[in-house]
Short mmCIF file of C-alpha atoms in Angstrom, two decimals:
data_model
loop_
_atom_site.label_atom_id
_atom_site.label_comp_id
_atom_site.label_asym_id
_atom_site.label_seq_id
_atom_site.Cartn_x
_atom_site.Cartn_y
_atom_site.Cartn_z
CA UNK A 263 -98.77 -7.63 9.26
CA UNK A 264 -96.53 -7.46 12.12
CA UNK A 265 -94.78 -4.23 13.35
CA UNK A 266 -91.20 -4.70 12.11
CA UNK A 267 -88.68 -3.97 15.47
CA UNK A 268 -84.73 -3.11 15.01
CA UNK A 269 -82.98 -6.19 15.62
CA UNK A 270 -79.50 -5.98 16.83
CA UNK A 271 -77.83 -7.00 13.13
CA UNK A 272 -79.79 -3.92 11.24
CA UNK A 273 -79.52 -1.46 14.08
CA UNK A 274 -77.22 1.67 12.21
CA UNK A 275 -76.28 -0.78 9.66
CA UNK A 276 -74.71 0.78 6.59
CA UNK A 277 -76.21 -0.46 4.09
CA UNK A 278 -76.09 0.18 -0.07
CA UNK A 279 -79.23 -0.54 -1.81
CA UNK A 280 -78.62 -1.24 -5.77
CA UNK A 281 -81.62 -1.35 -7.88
CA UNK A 282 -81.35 -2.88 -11.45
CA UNK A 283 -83.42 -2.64 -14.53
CA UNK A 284 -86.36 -5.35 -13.80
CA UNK A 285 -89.95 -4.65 -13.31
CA UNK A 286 -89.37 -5.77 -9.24
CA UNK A 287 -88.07 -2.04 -8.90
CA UNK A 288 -91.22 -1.03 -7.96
CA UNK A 289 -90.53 -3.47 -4.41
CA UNK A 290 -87.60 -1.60 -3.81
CA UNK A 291 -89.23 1.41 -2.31
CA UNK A 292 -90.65 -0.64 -0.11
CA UNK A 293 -87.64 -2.47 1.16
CA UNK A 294 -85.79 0.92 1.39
CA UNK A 295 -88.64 1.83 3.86
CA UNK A 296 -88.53 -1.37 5.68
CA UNK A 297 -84.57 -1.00 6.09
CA UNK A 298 -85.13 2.14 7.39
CA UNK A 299 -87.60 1.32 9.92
CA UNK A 300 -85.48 -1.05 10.96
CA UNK A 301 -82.78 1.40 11.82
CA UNK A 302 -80.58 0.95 8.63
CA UNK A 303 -78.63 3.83 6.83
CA UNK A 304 -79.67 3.42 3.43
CA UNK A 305 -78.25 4.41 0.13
CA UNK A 306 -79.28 3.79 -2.99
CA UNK A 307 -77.64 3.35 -6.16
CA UNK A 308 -79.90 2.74 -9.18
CA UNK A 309 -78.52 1.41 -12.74
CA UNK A 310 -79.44 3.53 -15.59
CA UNK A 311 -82.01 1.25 -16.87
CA UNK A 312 -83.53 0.62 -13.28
CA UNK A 313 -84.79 4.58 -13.76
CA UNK A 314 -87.41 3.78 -16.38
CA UNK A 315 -89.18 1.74 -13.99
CA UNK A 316 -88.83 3.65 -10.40
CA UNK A 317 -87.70 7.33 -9.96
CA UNK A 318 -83.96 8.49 -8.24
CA UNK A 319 -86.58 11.02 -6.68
CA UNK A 320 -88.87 8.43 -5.05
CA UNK A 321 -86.26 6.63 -3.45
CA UNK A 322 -84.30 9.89 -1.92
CA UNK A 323 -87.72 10.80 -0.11
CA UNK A 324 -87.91 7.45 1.22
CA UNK A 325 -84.12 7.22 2.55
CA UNK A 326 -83.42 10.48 3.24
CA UNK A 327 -79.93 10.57 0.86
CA UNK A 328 -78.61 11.44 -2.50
CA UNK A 329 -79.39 8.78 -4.72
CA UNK A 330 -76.59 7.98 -6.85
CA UNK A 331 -77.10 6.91 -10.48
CA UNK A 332 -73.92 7.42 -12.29
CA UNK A 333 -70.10 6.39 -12.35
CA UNK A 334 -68.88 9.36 -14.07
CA UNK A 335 -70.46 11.99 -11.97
CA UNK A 336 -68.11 14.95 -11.95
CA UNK A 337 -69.27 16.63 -8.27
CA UNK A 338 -68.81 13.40 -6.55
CA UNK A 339 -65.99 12.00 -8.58
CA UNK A 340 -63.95 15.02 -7.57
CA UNK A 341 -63.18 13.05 -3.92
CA UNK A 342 -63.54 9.46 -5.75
CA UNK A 343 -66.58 9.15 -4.45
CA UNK A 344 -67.24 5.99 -5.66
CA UNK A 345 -64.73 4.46 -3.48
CA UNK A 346 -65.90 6.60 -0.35
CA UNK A 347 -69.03 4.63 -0.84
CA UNK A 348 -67.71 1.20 -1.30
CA UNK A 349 -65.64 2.19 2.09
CA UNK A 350 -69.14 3.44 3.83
CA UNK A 351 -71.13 0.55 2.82
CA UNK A 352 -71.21 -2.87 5.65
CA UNK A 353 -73.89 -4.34 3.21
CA UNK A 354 -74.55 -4.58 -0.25
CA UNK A 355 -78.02 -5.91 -1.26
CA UNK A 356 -78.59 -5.92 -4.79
CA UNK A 357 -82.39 -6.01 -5.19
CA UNK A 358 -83.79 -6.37 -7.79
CA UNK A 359 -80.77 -8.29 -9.48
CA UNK A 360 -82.04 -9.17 -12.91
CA UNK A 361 -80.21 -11.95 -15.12
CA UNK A 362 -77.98 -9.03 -16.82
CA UNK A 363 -76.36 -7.36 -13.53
CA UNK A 364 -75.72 -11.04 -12.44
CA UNK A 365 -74.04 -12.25 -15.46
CA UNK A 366 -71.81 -8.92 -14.98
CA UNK A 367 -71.18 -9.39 -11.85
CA UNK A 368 -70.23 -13.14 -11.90
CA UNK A 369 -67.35 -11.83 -14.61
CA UNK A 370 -65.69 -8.97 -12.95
CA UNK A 371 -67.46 -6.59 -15.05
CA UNK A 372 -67.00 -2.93 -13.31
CA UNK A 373 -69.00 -0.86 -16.60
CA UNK A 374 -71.01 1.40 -14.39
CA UNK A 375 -71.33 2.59 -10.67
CA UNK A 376 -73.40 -0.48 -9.10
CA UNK A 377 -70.61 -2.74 -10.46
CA UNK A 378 -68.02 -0.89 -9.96
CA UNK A 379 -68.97 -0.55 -6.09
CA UNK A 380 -69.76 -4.24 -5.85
CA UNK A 381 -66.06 -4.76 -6.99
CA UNK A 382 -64.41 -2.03 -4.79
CA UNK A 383 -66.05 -2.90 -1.68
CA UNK A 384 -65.26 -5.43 1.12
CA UNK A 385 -68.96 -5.46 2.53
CA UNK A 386 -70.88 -8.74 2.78
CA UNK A 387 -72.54 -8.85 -0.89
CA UNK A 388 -76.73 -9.85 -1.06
CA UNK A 389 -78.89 -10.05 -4.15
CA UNK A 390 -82.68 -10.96 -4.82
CA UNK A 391 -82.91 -12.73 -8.42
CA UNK A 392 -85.44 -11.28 -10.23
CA UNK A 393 -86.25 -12.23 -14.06
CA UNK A 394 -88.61 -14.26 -16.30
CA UNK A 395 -88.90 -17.97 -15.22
CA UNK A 396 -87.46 -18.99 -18.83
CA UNK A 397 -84.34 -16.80 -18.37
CA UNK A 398 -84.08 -17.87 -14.47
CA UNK A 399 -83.75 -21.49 -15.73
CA UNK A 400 -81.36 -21.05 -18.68
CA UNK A 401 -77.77 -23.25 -18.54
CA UNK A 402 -75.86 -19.47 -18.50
CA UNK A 403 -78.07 -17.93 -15.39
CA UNK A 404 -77.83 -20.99 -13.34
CA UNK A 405 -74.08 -21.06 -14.11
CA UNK A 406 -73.77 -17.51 -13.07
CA UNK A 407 -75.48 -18.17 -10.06
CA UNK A 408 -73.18 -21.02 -8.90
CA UNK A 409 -70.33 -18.29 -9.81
CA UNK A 410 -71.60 -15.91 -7.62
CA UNK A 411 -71.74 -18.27 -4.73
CA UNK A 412 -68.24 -19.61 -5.20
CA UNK A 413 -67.72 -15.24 -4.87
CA UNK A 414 -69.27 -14.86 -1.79
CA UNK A 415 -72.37 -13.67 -2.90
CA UNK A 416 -75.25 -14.78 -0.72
CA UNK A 417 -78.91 -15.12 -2.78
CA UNK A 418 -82.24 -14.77 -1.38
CA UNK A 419 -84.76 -16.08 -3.85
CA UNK A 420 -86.11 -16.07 -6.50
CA UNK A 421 -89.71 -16.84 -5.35
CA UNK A 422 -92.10 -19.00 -7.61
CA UNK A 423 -95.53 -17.72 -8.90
CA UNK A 424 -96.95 -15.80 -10.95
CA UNK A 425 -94.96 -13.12 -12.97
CA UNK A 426 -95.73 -9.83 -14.40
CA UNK A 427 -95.25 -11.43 -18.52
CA UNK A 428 -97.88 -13.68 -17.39
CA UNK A 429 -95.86 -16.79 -16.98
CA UNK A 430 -95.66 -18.90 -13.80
CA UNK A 431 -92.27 -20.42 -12.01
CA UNK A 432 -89.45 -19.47 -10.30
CA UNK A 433 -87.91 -15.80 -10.86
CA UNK A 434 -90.10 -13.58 -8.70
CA UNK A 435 -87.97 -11.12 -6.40
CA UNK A 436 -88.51 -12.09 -2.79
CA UNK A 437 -90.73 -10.33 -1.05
CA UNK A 438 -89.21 -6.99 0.98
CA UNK A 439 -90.44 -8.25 4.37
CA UNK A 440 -88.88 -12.01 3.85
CA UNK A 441 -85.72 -10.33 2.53
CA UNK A 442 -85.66 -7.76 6.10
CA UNK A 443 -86.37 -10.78 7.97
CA UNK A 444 -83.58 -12.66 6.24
CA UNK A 445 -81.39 -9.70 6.73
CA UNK A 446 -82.37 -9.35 10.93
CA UNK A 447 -81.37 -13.01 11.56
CA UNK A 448 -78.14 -12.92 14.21
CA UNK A 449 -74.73 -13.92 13.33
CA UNK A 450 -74.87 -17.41 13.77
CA UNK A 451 -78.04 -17.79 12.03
CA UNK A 452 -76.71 -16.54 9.14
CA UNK A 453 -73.19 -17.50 8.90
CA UNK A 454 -70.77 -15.26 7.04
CA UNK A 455 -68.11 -16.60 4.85
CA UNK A 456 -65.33 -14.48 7.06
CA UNK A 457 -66.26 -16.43 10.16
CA UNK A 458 -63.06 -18.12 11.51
CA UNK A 459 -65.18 -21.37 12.80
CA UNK A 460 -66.87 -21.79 9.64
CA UNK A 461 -65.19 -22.75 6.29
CA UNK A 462 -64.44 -20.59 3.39
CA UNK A 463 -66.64 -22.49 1.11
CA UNK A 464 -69.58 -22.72 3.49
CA UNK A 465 -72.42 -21.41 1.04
CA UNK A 466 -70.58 -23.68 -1.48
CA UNK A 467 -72.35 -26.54 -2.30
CA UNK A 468 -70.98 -27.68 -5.74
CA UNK A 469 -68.49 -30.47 -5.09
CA UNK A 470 -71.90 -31.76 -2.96
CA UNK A 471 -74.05 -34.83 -3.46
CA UNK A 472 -77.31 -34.25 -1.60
CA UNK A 473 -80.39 -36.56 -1.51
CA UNK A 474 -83.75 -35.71 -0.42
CA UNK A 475 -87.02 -37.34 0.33
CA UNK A 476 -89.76 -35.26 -0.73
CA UNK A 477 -93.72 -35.69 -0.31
CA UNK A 478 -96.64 -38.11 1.13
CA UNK A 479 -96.42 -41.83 0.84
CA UNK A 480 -99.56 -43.51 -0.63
CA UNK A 481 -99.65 -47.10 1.06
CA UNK A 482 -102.46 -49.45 -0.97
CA UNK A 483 -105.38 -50.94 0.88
CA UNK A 484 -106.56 -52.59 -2.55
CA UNK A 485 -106.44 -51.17 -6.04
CA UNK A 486 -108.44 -47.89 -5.71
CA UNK A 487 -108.05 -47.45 -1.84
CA UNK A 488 -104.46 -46.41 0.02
CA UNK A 489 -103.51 -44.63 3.53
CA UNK A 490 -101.45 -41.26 2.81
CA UNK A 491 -101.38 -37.47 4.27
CA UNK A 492 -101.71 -34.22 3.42
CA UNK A 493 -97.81 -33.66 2.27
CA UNK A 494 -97.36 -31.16 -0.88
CA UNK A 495 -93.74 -32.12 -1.35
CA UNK A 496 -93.33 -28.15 -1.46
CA UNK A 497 -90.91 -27.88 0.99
CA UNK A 498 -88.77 -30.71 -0.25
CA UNK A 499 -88.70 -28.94 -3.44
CA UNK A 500 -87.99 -26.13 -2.12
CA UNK A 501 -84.98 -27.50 -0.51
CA UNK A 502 -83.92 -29.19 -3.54
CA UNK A 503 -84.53 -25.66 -5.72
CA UNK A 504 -82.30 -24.61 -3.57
CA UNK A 505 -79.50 -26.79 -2.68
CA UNK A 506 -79.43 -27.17 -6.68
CA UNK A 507 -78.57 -23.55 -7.30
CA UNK A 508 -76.05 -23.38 -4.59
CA UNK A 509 -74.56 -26.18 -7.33
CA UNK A 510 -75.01 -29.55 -5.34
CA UNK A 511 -75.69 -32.74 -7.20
CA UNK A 512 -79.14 -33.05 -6.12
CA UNK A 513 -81.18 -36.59 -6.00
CA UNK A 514 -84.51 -36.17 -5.42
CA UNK A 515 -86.67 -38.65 -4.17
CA UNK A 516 -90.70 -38.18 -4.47
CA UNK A 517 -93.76 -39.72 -3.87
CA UNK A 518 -96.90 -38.52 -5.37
CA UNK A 519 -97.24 -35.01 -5.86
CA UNK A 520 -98.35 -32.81 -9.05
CA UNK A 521 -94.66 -30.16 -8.72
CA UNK A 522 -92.79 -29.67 -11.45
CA UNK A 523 -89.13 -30.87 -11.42
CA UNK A 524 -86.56 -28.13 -10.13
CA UNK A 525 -84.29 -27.38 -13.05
CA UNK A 526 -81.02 -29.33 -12.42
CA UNK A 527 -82.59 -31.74 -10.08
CA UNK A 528 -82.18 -35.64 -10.44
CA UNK A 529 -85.92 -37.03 -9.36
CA UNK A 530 -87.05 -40.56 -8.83
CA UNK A 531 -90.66 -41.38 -8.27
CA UNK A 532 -91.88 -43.71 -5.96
CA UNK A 533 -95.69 -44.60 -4.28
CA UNK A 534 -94.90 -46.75 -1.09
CA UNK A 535 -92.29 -46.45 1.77
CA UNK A 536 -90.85 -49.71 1.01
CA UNK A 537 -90.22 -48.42 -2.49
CA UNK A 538 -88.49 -44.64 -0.81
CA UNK A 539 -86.63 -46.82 1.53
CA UNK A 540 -84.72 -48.79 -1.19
CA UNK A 541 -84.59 -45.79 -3.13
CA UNK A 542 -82.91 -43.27 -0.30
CA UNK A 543 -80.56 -46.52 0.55
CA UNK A 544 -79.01 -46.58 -2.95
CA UNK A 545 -78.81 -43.04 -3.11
CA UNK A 546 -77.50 -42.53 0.18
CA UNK A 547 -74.35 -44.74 -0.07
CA UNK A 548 -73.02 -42.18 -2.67
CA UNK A 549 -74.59 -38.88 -0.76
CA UNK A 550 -73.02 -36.54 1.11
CA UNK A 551 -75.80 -34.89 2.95
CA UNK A 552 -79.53 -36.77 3.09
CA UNK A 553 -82.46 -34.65 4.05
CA UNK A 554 -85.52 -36.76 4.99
CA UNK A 555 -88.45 -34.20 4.10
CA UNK A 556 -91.10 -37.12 2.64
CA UNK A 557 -93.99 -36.96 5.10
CA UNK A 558 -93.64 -41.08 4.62
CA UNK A 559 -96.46 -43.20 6.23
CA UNK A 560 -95.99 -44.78 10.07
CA UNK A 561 -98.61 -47.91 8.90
CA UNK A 562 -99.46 -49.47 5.67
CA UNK A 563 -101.81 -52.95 5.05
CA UNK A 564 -101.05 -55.97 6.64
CA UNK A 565 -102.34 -57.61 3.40
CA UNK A 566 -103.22 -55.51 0.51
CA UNK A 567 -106.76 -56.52 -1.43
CA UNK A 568 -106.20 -58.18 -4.81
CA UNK A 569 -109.60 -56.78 -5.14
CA UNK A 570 -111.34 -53.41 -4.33
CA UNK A 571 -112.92 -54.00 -1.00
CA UNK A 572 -116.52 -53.89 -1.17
CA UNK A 573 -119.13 -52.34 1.07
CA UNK A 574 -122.11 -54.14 1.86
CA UNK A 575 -125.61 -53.88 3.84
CA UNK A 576 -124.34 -56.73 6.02
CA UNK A 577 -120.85 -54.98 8.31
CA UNK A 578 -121.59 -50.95 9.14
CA UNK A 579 -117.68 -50.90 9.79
CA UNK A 580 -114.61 -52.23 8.06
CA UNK A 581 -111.79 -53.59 10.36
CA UNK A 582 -108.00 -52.93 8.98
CA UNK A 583 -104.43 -54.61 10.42
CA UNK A 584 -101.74 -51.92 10.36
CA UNK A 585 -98.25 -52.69 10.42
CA UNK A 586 -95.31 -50.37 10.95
CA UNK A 587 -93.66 -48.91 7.98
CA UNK A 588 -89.70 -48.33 7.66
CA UNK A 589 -88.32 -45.28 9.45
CA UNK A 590 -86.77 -43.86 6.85
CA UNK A 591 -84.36 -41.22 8.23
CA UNK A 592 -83.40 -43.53 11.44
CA UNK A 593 -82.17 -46.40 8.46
CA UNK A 594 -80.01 -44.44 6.75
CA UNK A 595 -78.79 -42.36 10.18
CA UNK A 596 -77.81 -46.17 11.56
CA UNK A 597 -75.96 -46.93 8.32
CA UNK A 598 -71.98 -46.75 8.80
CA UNK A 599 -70.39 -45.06 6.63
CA UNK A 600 -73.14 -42.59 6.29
CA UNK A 601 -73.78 -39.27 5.23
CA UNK A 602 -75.04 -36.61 7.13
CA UNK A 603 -78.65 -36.80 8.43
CA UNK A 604 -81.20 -34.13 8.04
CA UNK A 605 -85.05 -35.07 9.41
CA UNK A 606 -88.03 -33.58 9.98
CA UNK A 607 -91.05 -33.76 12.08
CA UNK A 608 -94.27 -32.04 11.31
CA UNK A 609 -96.18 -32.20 14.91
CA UNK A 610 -99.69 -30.39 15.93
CA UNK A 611 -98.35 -30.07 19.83
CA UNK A 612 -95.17 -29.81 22.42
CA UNK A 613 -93.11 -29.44 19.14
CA UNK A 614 -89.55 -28.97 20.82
CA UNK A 615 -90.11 -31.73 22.72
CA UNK A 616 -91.12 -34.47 20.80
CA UNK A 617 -88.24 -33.27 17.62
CA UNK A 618 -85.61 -33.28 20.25
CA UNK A 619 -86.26 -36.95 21.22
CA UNK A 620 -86.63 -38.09 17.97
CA UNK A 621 -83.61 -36.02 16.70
CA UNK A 622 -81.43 -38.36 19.71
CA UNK A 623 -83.50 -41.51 19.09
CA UNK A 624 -82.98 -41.67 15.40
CA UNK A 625 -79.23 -40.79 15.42
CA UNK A 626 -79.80 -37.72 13.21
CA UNK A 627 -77.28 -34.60 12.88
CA UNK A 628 -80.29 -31.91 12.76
CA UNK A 629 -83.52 -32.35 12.98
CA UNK A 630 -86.56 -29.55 11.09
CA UNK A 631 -89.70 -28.87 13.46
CA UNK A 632 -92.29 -27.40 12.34
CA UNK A 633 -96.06 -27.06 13.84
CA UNK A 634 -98.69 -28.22 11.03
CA UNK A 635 -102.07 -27.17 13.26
CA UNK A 636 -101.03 -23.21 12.47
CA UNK A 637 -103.31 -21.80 9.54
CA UNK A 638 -101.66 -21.08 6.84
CA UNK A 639 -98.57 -22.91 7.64
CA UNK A 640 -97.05 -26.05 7.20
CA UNK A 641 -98.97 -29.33 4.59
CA UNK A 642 -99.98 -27.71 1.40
CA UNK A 643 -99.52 -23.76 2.14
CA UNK A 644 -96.25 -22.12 -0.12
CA UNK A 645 -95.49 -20.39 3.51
CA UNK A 646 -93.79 -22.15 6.93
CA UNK A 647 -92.58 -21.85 10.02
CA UNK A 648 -89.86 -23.70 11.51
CA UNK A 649 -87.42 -24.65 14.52
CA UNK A 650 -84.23 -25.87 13.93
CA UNK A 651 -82.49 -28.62 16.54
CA UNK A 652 -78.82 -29.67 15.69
CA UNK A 653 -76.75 -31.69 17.76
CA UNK A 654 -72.92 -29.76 18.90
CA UNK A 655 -70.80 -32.27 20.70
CA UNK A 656 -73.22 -32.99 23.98
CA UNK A 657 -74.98 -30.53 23.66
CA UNK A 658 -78.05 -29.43 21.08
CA UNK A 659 -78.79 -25.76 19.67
CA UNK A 660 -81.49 -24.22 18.07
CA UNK A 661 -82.88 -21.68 15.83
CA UNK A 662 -86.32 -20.48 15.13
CA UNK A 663 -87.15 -19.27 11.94
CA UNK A 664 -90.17 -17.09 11.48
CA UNK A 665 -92.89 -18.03 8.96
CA UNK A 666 -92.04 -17.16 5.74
CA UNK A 667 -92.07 -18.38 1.87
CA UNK A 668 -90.86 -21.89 2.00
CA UNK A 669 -88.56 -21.10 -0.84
CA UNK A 670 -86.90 -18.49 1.12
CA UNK A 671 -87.20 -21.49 4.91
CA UNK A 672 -85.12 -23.37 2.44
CA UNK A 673 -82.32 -21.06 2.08
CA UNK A 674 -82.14 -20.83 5.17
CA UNK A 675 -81.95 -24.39 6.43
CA UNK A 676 -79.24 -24.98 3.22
CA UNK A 677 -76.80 -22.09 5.71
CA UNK A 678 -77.40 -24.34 8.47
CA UNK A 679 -76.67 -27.76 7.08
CA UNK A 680 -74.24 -26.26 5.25
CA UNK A 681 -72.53 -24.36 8.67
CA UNK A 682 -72.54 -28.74 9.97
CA UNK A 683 -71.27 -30.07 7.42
CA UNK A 684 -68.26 -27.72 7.05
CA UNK A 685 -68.00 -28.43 10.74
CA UNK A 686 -68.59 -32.01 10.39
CA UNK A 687 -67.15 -33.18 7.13
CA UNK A 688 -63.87 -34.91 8.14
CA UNK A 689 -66.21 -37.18 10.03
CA UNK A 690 -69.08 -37.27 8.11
CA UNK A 691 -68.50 -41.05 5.98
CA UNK A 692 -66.84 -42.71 9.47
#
């Protein structure tokens, strides 16, 4: 693991660590230690339930304060010292935030101190989900959760994988390093809602309809045989996972993979490019925002086999015509009106280069680089790396984003698209 540095955004940062009742407590010692090794002021304020997992004590060694664990203290009540704190506090990060502190918190509920400080303060607001799968996925959380964005609340997570009841899916907090690296990303990585060039309601997605592409293409050689790629489709469901809890209306478009739908997701199978092609064209005439994440196929057959293709003592090697496929993401960029255009390009060398020309030669608005030759990264692995390309006027910006969970890559590329398209919107369908 890499030496975590102070980075300009954490450096003396005040910020107010709440810890709820959910197993994940036991992280949050951890990410108090990160945030202070990262030059944060840290205070913690623990729910009563959070204190049969993880002790007030353990968590004052590790910050160096008080740890405060009730509303109605007398001593510290006797200079309202729960508004004192709400005052002190930049950042509130809410971690874990189990499906019970959410569902308070999306109704105004101010029934103890952690509330009651998430209410009185003016700091920007963070939580890391953290529940059972089941409860993660029920109508009620996930309309809490688009609540809490229309608040202001910004969420990291939840992770998929394996939970501590045994079952597997989405609801696992995020790990402390992902969440410090989330929180040590500069300004205009991660846009805040107060920002006067971005619009109020940019980490609100629900009025949006957003189609992706997700996935390999498999195109036939004859009926046992086809040409395809190494493509998981875990990042496109990622970004669908994601752009679905900030409340969009999200198509998604998949060739073969073996992932389970993301709850509120629309999905549409297909094999072939032709078949994505028609697919993203239909869905793109009524989409706001299409993200091209398939890893589709540049050839397919010339003429498919009727039958399987034998092999035989007489010809050592087998001679194939390749044709181009569709380019996907440059079709629906060229189409007028059109919705905003998200691609991607998964290269193995001179990355920025070769994403910045195709992000001018297909017409697209940003452009997702990432380099697949990196163990552990990229085709197949749950983590990624990435660089961001985006054109602004003339000119084209950037942002790297460090490997990480690609659940957690995909919150963070749903800020930036959603930073354009606030931007971009009254121009968006011209």
């Amino acid at each position: 693991m890499s030496q975590l540095n102070p980075m300009p955004t954490l450096f003396g940062k005040r910020v107010l660590l709440g810890v709820s009742a959910g197993i994940a407590a036991y992280k949050s010692a951890h990410l108090a230690r990160l945030l202070k090794k990262a030059s944060c002021e840290v205070r913690v304020v623990m729910t009563e339930g959070a204190q049969a997992f993880i002790t007030p004590l353990t968590l004052q060694a590790l910050t160096g304060e008080a740890v405060r664990t009730s509303l109605l203290d007398p001593e510290a009540e006797a200079g309202m010292g729960h508004i004192e704190l709400a005052r002190w506090a930049e950042l509130i990060l809410v971690a874990p935030a189990t499906a019970d502190v959410m569902a308070r918190l999306a109704h105004g509920h101010a029934d103890d101190l952690l509330t009651t400080l998430c209410l009185a303060s003016d700091a920007d607001c963070i939580m890391a989900p953290a529940m059972n799968q089941a409860m993660w996925a029920h109508p009620a959380t996930q309309a809490n959760v688009a609540t809490l964005h229309r608040l202001g609340w910004r969420l990291l997570g939840p992770d998929g994988g394996e939970q501590a009841c045994g079952d597997v899916g989405p609801g696992r907090m995020r790990e402390p390093e992902a969440l410090v690296a989330e929180l040590s990303m500069a300004p205009q990585d991660a846009p805040s809602s107060t920002a006067p060039d971005v619009a109020p309601t940019v980490r609100d997605a629900e009025a949006l309809r957003v189609t992706i592409t997700a996935g390999p293409t498999h195109e036939a050689l004859d009926p046992v045989r086809y040409l395809s790629n190494h493509s998981s489709g875990k990042m496109g469901y990622a970004l669908a996972e994601a752009w679905a809890r900030r409340g969009a209306q999200v198509h998604l478009i998949s060739g073969p993979v073996s992932l389970a739908t993301p709850s509120g997701v629309e999905r549409v199978d297909v094999t072939s490019a032709s078949e994505m092609l028609a697919a993203a064209e239909h869905a793109a005439a009524e989409s706001d925002i299409f993200i091209g994440c398939a890893a589709v196929a540049d050839y397919r057959a010339e003429h498919i086999a009727e039958h399987k293709l034998k092999k035989t003592d007489a010809h050592e090697t087998l001679t194939l015509t390749l044709v181009k496929n569709p380019d996907i993401v440059a079709e629906i960029a060229a189409r007028s009106p059109r919705p905003l255009v998200i691609g991607f390009a998964a290269e193995t060398q001179n990355v920025e280069r070769y994403a910045r020309d195709k992000l001018t030669r297909k017409g697209m608005d940003m452009i997702v680089a990432n380099d697949v030759s990196q163990a552990g990264l990229g085709f197949g692995a749950d983590d990624n790396a990435a660089l961001l390309l985006w054109r602004d006027g003339d000119d084209t910006d950037s942002q790297a984003l460090p490997p990480q969970p690609k659940t957690t890559l995909a919150d963070a590329i749903v800020d930036r698209v959603l930073t354009l398209y606030a931007h971009r919107a009254p121009m968006a369908h011209d």
